[in-house]
PDB file of C-alpha atoms in Angstrom:
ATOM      1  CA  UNK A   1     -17.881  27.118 -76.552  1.00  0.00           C
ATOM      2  CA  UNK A   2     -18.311  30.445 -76.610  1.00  0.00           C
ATOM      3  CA  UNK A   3     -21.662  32.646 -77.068  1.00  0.00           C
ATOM      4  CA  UNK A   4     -22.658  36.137 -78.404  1.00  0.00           C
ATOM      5  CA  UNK A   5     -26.152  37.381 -77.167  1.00  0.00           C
ATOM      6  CA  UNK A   6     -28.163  40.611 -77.648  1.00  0.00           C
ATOM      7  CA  UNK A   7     -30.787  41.553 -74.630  1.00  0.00           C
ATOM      8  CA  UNK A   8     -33.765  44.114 -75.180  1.00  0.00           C
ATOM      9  CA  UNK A   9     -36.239  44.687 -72.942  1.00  0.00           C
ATOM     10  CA  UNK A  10     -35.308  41.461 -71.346  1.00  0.00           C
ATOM     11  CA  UNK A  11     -35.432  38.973 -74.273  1.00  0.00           C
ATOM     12  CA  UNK A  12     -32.940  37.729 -75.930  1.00  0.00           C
ATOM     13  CA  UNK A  13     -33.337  38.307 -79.887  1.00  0.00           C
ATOM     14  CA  UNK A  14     -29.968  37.121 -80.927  1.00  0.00           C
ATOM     15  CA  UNK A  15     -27.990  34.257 -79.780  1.00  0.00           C
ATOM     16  CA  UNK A  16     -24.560  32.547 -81.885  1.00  0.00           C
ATOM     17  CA  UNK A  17     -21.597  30.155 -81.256  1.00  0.00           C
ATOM     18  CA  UNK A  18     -20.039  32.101 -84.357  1.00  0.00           C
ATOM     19  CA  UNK A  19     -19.902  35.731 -85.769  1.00  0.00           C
ATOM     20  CA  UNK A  20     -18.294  38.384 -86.794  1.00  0.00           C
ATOM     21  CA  UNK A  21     -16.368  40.815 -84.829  1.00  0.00           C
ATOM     22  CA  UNK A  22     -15.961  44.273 -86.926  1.00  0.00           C
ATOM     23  CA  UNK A  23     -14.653  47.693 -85.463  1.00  0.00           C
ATOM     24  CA  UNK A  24     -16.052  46.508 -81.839  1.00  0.00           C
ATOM     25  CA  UNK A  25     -18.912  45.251 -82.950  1.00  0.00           C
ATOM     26  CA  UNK A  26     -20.651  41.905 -82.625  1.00  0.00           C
ATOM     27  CA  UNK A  27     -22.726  40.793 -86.057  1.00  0.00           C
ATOM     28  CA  UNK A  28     -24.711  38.072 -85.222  1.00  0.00           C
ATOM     29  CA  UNK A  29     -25.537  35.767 -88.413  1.00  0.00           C
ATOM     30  CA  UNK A  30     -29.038  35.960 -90.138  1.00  0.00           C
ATOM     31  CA  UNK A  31     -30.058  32.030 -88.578  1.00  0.00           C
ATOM     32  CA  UNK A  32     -29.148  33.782 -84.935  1.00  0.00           C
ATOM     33  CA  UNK A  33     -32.213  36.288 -85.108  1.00  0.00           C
ATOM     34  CA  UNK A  34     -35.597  36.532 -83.702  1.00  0.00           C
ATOM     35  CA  UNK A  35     -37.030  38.149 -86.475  1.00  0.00           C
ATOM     36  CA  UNK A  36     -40.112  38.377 -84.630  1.00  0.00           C
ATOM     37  CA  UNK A  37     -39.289  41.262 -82.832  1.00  0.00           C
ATOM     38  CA  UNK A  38     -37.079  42.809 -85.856  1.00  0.00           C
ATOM     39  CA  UNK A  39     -38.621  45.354 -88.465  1.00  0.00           C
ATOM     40  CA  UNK A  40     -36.999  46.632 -91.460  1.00  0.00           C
ATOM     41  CA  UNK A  41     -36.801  50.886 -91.512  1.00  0.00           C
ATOM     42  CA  UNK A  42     -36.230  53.233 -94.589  1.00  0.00           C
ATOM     43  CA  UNK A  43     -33.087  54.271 -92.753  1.00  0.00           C
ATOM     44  CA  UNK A  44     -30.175  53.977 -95.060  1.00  0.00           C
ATOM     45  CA  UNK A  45     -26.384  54.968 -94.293  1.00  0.00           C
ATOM     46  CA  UNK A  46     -23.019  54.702 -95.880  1.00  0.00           C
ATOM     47  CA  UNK A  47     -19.625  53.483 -94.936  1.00  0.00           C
ATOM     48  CA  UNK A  48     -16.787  54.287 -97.105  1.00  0.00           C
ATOM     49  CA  UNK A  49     -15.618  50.262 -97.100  1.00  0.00           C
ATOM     50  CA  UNK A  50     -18.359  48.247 -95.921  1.00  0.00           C
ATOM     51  CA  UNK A  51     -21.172  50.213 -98.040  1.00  0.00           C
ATOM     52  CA  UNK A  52     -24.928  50.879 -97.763  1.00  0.00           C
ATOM     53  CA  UNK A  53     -26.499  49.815 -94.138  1.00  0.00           C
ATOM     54  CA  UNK A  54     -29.967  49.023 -93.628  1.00  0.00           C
ATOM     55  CA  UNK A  55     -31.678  49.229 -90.226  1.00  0.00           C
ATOM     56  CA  UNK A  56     -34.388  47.861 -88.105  1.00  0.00           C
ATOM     57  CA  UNK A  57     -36.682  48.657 -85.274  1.00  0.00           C
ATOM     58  CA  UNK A  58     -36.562  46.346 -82.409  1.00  0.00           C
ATOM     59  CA  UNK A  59     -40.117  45.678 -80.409  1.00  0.00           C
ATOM     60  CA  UNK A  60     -40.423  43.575 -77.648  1.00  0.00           C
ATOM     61  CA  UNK A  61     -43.869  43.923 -75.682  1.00  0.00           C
ATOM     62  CA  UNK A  62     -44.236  47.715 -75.158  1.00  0.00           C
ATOM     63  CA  UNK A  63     -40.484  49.247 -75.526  1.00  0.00           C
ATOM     64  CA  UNK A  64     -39.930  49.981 -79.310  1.00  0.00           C
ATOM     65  CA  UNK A  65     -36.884  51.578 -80.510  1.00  0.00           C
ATOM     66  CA  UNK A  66     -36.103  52.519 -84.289  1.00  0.00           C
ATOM     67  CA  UNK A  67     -33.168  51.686 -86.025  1.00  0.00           C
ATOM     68  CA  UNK A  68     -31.143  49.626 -83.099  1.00  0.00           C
ATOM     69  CA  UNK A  69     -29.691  47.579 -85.369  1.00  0.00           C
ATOM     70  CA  UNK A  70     -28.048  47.414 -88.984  1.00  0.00           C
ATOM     71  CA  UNK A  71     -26.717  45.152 -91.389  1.00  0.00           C
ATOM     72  CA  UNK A  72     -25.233  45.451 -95.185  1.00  0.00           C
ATOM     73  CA  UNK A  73     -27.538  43.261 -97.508  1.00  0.00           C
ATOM     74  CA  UNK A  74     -25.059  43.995-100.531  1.00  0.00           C
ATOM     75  CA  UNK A  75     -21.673  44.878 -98.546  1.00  0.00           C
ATOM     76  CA  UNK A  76     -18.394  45.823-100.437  1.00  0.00           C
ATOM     77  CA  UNK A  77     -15.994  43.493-101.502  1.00  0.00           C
ATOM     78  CA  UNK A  78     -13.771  43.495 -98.150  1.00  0.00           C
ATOM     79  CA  UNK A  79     -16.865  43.329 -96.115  1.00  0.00           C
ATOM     80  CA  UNK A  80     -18.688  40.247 -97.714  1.00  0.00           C
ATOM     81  CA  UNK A  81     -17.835  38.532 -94.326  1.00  0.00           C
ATOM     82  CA  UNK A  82     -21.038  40.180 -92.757  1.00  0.00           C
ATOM     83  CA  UNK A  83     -23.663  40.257 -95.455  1.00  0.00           C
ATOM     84  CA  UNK A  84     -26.858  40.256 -94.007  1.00  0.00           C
ATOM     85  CA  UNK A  85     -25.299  39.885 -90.194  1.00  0.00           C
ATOM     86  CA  UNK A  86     -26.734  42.352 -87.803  1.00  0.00           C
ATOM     87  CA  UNK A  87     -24.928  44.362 -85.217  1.00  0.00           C
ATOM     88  CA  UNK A  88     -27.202  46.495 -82.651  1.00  0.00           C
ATOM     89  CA  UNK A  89     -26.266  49.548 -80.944  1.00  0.00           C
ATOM     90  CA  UNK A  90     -24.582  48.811 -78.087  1.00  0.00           C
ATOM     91  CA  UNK A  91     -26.367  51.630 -75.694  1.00  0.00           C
ATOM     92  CA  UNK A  92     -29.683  50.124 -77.303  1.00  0.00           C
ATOM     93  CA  UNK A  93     -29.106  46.848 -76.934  1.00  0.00           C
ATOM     94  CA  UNK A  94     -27.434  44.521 -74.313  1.00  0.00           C
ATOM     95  CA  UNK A  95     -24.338  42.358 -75.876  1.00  0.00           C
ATOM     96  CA  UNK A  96     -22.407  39.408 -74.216  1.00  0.00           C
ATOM     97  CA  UNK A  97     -19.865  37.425 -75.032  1.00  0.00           C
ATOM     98  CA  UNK A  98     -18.960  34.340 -73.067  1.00  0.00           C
TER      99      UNK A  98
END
């Protein structure tokens, strides 16, 4: 079976058999996620048909770096398929799929 994982910093903080695959990128679902290393920012932005993203920092030991990855906690209607799945930032984060 298949598997999506994220790599930071040599860790892996997201590993799924399932997700979501939206304009290129991989949202892994909430139960995937080390939240551990995941902290929520004030960074907010828009898309015109998915709607408001929220972001977090990713820390794992001493290599920090804000807003890596987003997710829509109240998406649009034609994006209810990712609520609450996160997607990082692919030049941030290292993502597989095998």
């Amino acid at each position: 079976m298949p598997t999506a994982t994220a790599v930071f910093n040599g860790k892996t903080i997201a590993k799924a058999e399932s997700w979501e695959t939206v304009e290129g990128n991989v949202y892994f679902p909430p139960s995937s996620l080390d939240k551990s290393v995941l902290s929520v920012t004030d960074t907010h932005t828009v898309c015109p048909w998915k709607g408001v993203a929220s972001y977090y920092t990713i820390k794992v030991d001493d290599k920090e770096v804000k807003d890596a990855a987003w997710f829509y906690p109240e998406p649009k209607e034609k994006a209810m398929s990712i609520k609450d799945y996160v997607a990082f930032y692919k030049n941030k984060v290292d993502i597989s799929t095998a």
